[in-house]
Coordinates of C-alpha atoms in Angstrom, one line a residue:
X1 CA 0.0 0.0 0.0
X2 CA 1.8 3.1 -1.0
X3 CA 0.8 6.5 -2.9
X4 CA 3.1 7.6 -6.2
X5 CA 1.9 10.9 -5.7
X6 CA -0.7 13.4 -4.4
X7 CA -2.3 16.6 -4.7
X8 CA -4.1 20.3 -3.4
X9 CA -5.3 22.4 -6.2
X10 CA -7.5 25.3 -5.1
X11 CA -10.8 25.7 -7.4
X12 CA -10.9 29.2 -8.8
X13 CA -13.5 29.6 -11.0
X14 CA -12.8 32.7 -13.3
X15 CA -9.2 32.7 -13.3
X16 CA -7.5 31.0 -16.5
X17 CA -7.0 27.7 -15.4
X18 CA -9.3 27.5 -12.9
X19 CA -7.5 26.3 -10.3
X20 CA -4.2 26.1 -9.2
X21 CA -1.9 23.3 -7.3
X22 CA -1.1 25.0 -4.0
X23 CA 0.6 21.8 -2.9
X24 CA 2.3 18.4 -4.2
X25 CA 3.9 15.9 -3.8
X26 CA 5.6 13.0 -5.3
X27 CA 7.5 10.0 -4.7
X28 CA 9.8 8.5 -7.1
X29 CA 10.5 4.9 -5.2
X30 CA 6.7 4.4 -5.2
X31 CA 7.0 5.5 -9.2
X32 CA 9.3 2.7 -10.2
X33 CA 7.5 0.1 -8.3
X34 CA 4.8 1.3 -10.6
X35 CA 6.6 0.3 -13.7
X36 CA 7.4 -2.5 -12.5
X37 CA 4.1 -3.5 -11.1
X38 CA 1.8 -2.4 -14.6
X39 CA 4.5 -3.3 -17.2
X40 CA 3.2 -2.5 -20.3
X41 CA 0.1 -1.1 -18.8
X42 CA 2.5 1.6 -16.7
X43 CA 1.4 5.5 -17.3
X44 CA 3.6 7.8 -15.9
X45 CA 2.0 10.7 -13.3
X46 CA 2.6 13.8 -15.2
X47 CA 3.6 17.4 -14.4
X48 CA 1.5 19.6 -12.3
X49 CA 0.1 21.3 -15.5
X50 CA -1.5 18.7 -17.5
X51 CA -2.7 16.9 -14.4
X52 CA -4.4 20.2 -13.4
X53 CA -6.0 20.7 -16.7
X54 CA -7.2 17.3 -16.7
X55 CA -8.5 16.3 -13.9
X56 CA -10.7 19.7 -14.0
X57 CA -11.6 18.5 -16.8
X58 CA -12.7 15.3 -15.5
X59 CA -14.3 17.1 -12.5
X60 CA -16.3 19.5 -15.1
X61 CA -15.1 22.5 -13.7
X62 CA -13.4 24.1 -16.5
X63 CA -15.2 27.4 -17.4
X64 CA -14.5 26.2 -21.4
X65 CA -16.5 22.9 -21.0
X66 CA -19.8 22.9 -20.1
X67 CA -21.4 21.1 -23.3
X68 CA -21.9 17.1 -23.3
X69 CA -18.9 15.0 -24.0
X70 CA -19.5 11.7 -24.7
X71 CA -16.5 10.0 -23.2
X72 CA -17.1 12.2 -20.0
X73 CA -20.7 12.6 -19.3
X74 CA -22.5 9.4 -20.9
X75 CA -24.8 7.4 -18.5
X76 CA -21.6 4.7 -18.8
X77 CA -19.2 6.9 -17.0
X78 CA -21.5 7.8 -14.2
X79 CA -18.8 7.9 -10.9
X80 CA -20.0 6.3 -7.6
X81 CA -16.5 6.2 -6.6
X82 CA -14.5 9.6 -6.4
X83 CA -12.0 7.1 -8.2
X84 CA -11.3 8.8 -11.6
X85 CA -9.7 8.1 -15.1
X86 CA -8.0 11.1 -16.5
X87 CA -6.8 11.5 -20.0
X88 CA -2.9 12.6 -20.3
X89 CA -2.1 12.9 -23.8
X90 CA -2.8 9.7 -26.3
X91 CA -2.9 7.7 -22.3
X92 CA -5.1 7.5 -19.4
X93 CA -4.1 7.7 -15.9
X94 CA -6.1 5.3 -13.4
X95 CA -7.2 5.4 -11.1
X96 CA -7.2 8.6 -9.0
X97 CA -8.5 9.5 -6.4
X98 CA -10.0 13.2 -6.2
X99 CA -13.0 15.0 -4.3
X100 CA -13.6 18.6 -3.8
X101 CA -14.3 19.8 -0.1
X102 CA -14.6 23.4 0.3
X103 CA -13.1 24.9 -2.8
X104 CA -10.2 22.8 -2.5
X105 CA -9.8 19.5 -4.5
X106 CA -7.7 16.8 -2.6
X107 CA -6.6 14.3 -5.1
X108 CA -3.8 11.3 -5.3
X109 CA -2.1 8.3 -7.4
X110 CA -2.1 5.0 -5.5
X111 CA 0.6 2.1 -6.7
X112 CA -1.6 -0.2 -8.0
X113 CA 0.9 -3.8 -7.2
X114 CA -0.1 -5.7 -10.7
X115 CA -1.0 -4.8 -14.6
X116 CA -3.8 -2.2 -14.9
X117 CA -4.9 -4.0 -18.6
X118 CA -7.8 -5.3 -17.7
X119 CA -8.7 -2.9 -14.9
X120 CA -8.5 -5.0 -11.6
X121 CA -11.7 -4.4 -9.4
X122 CA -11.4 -1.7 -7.2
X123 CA -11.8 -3.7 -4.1
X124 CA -8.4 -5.7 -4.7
X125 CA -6.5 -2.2 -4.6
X126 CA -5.3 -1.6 -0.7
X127 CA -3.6 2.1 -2.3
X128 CA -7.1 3.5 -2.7
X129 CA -8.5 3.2 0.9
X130 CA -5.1 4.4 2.0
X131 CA -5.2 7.0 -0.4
X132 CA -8.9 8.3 0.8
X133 CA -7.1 7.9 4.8
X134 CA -4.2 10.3 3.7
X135 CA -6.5 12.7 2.2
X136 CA -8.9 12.4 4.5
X137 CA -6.8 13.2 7.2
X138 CA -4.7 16.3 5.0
X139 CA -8.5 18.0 4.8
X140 CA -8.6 17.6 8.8
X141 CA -5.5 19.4 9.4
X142 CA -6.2 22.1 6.8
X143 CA -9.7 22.9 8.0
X144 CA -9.1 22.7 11.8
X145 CA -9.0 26.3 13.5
X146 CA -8.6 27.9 10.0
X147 CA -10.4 31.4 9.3
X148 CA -8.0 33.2 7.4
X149 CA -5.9 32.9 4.2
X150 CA -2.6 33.3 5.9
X151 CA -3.5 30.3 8.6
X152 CA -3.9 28.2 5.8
X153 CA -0.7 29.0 3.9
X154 CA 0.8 28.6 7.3
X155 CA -0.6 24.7 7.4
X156 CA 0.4 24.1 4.1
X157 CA 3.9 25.1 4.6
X158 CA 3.7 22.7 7.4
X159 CA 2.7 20.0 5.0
X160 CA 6.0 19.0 4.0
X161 CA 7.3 17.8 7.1
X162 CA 4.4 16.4 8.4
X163 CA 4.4 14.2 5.6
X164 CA 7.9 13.0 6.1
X165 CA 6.6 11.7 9.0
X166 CA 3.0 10.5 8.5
X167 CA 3.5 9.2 5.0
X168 CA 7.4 8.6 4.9
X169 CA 8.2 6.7 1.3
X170 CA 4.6 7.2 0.5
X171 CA 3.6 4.6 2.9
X172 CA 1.1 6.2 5.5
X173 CA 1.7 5.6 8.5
X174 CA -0.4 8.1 10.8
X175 CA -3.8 9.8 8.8
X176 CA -3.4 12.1 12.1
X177 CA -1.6 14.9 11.4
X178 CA -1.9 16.9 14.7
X179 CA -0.3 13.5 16.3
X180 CA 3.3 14.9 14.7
X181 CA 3.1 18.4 15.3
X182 CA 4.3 18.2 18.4
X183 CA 7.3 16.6 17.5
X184 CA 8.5 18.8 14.6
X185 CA 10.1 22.2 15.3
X186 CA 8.8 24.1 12.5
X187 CA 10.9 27.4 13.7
X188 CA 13.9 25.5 12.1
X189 CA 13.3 24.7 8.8
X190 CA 17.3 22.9 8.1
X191 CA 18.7 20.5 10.2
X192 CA 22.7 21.2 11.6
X193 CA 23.0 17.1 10.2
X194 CA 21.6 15.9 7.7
X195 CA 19.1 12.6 8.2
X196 CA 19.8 9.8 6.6
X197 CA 16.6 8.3 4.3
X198 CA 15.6 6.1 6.9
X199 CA 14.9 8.9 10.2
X200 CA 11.7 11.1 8.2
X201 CA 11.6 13.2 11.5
X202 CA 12.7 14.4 15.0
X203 CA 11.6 12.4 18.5
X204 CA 10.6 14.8 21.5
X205 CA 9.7 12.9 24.6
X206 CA 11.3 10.5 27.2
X207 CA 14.2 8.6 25.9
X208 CA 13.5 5.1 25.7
X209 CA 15.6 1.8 23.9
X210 CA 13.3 -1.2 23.8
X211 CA 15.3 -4.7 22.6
X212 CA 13.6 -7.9 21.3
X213 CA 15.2 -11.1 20.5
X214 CA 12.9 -13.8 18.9
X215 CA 14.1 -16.9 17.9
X216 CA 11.8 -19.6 15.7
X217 CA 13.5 -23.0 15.9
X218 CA 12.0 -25.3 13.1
X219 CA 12.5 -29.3 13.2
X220 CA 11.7 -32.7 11.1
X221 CA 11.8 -35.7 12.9
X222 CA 11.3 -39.2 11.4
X223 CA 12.7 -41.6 13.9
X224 CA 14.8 -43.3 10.8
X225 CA 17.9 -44.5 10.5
X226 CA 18.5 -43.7 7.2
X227 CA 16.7 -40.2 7.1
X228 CA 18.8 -37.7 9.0
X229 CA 16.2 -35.5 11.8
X230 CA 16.9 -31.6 10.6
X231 CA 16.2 -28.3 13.1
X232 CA 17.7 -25.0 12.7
X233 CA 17.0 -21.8 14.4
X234 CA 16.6 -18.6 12.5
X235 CA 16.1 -15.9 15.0
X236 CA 15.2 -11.4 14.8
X237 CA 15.7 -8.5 16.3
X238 CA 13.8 -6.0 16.7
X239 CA 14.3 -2.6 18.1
X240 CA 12.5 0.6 19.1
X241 CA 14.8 3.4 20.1
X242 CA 12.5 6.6 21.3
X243 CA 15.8 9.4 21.3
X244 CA 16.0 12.8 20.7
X245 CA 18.3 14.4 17.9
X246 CA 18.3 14.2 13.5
X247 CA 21.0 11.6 14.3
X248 CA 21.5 10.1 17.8
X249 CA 24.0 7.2 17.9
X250 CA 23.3 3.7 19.4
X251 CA 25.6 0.4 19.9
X252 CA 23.7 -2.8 20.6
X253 CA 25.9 -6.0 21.1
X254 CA 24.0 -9.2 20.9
X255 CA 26.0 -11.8 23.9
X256 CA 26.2 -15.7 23.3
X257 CA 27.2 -18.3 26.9
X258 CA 30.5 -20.0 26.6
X259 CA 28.5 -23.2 25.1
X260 CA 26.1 -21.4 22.8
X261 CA 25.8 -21.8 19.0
X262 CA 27.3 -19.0 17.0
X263 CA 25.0 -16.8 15.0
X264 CA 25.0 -17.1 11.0
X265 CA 23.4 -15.8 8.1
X266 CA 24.0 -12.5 9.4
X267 CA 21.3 -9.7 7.8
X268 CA 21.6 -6.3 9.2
X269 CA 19.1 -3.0 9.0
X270 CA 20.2 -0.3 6.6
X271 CA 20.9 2.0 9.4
X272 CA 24.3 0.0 11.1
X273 CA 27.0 2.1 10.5
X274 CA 29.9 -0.4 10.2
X275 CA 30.4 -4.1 11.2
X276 CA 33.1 -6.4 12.1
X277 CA 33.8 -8.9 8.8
X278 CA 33.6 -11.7 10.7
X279 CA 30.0 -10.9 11.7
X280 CA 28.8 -11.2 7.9
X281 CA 31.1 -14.2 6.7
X282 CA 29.7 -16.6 9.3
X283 CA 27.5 -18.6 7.0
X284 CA 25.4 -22.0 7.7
X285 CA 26.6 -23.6 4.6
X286 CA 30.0 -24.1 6.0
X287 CA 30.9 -26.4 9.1
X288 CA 31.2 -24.9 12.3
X289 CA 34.0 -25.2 14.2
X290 CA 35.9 -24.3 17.5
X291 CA 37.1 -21.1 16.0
X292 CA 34.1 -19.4 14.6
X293 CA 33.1 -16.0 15.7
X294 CA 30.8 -16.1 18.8
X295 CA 30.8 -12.4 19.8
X296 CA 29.9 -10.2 21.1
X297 CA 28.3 -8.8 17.9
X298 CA 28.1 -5.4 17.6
X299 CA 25.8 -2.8 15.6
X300 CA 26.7 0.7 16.2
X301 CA 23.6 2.4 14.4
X302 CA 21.4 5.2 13.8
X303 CA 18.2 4.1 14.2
X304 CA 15.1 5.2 12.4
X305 CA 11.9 6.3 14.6
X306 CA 9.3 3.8 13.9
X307 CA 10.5 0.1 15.3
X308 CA 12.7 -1.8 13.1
X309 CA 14.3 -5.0 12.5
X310 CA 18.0 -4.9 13.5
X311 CA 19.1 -8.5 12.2
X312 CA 17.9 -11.9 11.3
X313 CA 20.4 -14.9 11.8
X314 CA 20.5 -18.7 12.0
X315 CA 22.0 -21.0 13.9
X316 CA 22.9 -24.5 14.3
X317 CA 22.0 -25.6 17.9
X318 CA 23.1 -29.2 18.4
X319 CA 19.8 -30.8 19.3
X320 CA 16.2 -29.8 19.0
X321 CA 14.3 -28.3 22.5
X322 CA 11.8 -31.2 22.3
X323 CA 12.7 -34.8 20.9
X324 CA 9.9 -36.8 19.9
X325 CA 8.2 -39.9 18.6
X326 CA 5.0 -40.5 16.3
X327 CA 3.3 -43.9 15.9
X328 CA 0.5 -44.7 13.5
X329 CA -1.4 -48.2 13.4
X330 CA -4.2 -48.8 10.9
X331 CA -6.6 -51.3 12.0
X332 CA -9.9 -51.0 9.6
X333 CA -11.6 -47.5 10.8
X334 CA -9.5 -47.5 13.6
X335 CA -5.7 -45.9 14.2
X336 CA -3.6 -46.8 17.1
X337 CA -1.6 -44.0 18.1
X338 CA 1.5 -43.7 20.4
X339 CA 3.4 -40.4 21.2
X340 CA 6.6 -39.8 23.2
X341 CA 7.8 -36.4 24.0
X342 CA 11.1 -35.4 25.7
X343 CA 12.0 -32.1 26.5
X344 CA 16.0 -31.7 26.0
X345 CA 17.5 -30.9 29.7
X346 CA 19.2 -27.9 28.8
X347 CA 16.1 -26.1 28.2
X348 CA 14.4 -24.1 30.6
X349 CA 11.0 -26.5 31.8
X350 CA 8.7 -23.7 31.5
X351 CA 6.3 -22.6 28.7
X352 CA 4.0 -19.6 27.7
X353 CA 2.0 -22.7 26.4
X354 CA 3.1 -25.7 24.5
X355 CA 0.4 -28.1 22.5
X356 CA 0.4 -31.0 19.9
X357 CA -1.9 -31.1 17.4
X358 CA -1.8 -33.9 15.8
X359 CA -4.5 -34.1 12.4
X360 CA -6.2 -36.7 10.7
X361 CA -7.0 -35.6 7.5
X362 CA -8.3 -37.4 4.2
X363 CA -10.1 -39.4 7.1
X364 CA -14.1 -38.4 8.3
X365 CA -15.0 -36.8 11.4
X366 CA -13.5 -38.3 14.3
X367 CA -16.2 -41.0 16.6
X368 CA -14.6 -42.1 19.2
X369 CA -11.2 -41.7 21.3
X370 CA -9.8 -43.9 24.0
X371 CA -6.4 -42.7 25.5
X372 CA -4.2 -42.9 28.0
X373 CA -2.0 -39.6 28.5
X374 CA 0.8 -39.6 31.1
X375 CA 0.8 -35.9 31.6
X376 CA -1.7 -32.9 30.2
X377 CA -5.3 -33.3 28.6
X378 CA -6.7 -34.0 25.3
X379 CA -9.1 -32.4 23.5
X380 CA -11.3 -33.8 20.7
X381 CA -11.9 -31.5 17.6
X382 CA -14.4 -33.9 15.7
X383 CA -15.4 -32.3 12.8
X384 CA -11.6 -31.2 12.1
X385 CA -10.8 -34.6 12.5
X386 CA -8.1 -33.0 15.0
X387 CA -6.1 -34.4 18.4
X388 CA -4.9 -31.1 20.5
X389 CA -2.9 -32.5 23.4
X390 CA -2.6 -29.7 25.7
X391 CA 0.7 -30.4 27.5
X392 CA 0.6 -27.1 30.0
X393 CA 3.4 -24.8 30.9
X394 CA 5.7 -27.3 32.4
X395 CA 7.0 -30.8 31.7
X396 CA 7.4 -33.3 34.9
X397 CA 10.5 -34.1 36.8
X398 CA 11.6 -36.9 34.2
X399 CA 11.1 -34.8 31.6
X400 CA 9.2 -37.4 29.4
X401 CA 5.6 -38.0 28.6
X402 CA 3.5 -39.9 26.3
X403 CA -0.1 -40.3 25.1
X404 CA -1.5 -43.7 23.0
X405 CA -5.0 -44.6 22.3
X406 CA -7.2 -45.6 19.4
X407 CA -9.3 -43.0 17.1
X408 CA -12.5 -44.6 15.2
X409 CA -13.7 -42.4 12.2
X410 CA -16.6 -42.2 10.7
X411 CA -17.5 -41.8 6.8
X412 CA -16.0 -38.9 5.3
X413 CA -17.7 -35.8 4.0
X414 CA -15.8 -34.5 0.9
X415 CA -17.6 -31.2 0.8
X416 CA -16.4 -30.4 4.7
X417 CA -13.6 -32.3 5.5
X418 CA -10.0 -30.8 4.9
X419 CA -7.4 -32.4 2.2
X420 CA -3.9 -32.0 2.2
X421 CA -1.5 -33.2 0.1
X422 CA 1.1 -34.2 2.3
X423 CA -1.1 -36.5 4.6
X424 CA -2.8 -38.8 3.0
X425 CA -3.0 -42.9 3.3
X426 CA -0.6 -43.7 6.0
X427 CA 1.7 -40.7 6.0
X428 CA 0.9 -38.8 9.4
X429 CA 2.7 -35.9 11.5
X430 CA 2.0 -34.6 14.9
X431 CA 3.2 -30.6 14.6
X432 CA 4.3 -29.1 17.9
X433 CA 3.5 -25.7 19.1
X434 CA 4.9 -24.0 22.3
X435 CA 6.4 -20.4 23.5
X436 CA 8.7 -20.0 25.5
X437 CA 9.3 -16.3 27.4
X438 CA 12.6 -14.9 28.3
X439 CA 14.8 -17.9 26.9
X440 CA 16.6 -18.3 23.3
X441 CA 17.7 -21.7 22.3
X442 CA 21.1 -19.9 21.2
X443 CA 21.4 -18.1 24.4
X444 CA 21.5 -15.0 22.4
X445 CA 20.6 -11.8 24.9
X446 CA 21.4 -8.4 25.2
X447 CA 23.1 -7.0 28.9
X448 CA 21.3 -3.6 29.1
X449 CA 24.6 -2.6 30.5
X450 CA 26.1 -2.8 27.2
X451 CA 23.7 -0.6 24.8
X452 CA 25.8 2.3 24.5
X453 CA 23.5 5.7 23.4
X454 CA 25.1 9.0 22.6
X455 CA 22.3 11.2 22.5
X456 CA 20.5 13.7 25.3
X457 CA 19.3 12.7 28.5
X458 CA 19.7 8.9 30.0
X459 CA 16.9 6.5 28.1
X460 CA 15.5 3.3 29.7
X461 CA 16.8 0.7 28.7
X462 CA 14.3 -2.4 28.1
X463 CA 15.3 -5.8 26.8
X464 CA 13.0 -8.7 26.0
X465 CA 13.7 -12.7 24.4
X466 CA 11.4 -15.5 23.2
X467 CA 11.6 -19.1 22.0
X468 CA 8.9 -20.0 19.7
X469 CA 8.1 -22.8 17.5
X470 CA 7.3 -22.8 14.0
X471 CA 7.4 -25.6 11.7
X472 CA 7.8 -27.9 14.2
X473 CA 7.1 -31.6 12.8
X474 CA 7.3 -35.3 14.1
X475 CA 6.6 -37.6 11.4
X476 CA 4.8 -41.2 11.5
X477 CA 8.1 -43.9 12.5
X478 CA 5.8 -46.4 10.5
X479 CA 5.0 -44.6 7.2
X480 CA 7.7 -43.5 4.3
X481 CA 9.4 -40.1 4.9
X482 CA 7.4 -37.7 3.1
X483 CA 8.7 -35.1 0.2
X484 CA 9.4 -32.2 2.4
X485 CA 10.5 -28.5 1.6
X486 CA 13.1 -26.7 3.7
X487 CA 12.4 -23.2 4.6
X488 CA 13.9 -19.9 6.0
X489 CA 10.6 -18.4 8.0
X490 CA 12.0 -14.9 8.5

């Protein structure tokens, strides 16, 4: 959802054009996505002339066209929408989005993300209900309070920077306007530093650096000797740093234990400044040895205001949190099921949640159960033909449990019962879910004592971690390995 450009024209009825642009704006990143997006179908916005004359035009509020045009006035062309056509030369620019409040006329261009030949329905395009938002909430600012001529050439000087930082990169962000006054000094119109292209504004308030490490750890597990069991851990960081200044300086250093798995794959935000090389030429293609890097890793940075994502990485833990195996019996209408689950003892016993679901489809609805579960509760989703065993926030002392029983099925109801093309016949997976709060499987973790911030006034420091699965399977023990596709979830 992003705008390639926008609009105020003042309607002046009398004068030669009629009207004239007090205010535009454009955005030439949104503009090649454009041509990229429409290919052949790609019209380019033009100049602040020709658009004037023809979307007046289109708007039949040209003193020179009162008399019936076909291609404009028919019963056909009748607009609903405030979404408009306009004719630029031999080409037509569509859609825009234009009203007229008050003798002003509020118009934009949203990126429309695929070929406009044939026109796509308006309802697929997210860029027009963002573009009425942003317009919408221009015509706010501009009539609030305003009486006079020079109050409103006051907001529209304003206009400029508010947009940096409602609608940085054409992507709105806030239709508020009044929410980012307060936080741009409009008595300085140049900054002593430049900003980079990521920081569209200034912060005023209490400074405030807020660190979150989440990691995803995803697994396969057959129980085979000759199929190899896969996990890997791909982890992100995300950062909101509240600080005053155009350019205030941060350093974040992630920490590993003595024993933990270094961090590979290394991607890093725009905004670090510089990196150590051995930070980016850790890579999970190559073995790891005693000698790889395993930190600190630092990112001296200056960060943008909105939260951001500092880095993704992988790594390659040497074994999965949970260990598991799935068995599958077929007997007739009934399966005979038998799970065991053993939580890894270097991992911190205590979950957020943790569940396995384990599904039955191609089957019908689910009959009857009879189970025996040595720890946690099982619940029946019949129609779904699905097993949730809810295993709590804690495993027991020995670390181990396990649940068998038989599931009778009934006769299957193609129009309501779920297909997938990995389970079928006697392939089966039980897919484990769980969280896990202040704990990465890497040991990855930032020491507030070791964000360094040169900017005004001391910030609070906040730091935050989470283990969470993701594509987490344990496949039937009995049934072939099935055709699986490794992915990085990022």
């Amino acid at each position: 959802m992003a705008q390639r450009a926008m609009w105020l024209i003042s309607h002046e009825p009398g004068t030669p054009l009629c009207g004239v642009v007090k205010f535009s704006r454009r955005y030439p990143t949104v503009e090649k996505r454009a041509k990229v997006f429409n290919g052949a179908s790609y019209v380019p916005v033009p100049e602040d002339g020709p658009f004037l004359k023809a979307l007046l035009f289109e708007l039949r509020l040209l003193d020179d066209e009162k008399d019936f045009l076909e291609s404009r006035d028919s019963c056909s062309h009748i607009n609903k929408t405030s979404i408009y056509g306009l004719r630029v030369g031999s080409e037509e620019l569509w859609p825009v989005v234009a009203f007229l409040k008050n003798g002003m006329i509020y118009a934009c261009v949203p990126l429309v993300e695929q070929t406009l030949s044939p026109r796509p329905p308006l309802i697929s395009i997210s860029g027009i209900s963002q573009g009425f938002e942003l317009l919408f909430g221009v015509q706010g600012f501009l009539s609030s309070g305003q009486k006079t001529d020079s109050e409103l050439n006051t907001k529209l000087s304003q206009l400029s920077d508010l947009l940096l930082q409602t609608c940085p990169f054409g992507t709105l962000l806030d239709a508020n306007l009044h929410n980012s006054l307060d936080s741009i000094n409009f008595a300085s119109v140049t900054h002593l530093q430049k900003q980079p292209a990521w920081r569209t504004g200034t912060y005023k308030g209490k400074p405030q650096v807020s660190i979150s490490i989440t990691e995803k750890v995803n697994s396969m597990q057959y129980d085979k000797q000759e199929i190899a069991d896969t996990w890997q851990v791909v982890g992100v960081v995300t950062c909101k740093c509240d600080l005053e200044g155009s350019m205030p300086n941060v350093t974040i250093s992630l920490s590993l234990p003595t024993n933990g798995s270094p961090l590979q794959d290394i991607l890093v935000h725009p905004c670090v400044t510089s990196l150590d090389s051995a930070i980016l030429t850790s890579s999970s293609i190559d073995a790891v040895d005693d000698s790889a890097f395993s930190g600190p890793y630092k990112f001296p940075l200056t960060p943008p205001l909105e939260s951001f994502t500092l880095c993704y990485y992988t790594s390659q833990v040497p074994v999965p949190p949970i260990l598991g195996f799935y068995q599958v019996k077929e007997e007739e209408v009934q399966l005979k099921i038998t799970v065991n689950l053993k939580l890894h003892e270097s991992v911190k016993n205590s979950f957020e949640f943790c569940e396995a679901h384990i599904p039955f489809y191609n089957r019908g609805p689910i009959t009857h159960v009879e189970y025996k579960a040595s720890f946690g509760q099982l619940e029946v989703f019949r129609e779904k033909s699905l097993l949730v065993w809810i295993i709590g926030q804690k495993f027991p002392k020995s670390m181990e449990i396990s649940l068998s029983g038989t599931v009778t099925f009934g006769a299957k109801n193609h129009e309501k019962q779920s297909f997938d093309q990995i389970c079928i016949g006697g392939t089966a997976y039980l897919k484990l879910h769980f969280r896990i709060l202040d704990y990465t499987l890497t040991g990855c973790y930032v020491d507030q004592h070791s964000v360094q911030v040169f900017a005004s006034g001391k910030p609070k420091i906040s730091t935050h971690r989470k283990l969470i699965s993701s594509d987490y399977y344990i496949w039937n023990s009995k049934a072939p390995a099935p055709v699986t596709y490794g992915s990085l979830l990022l």
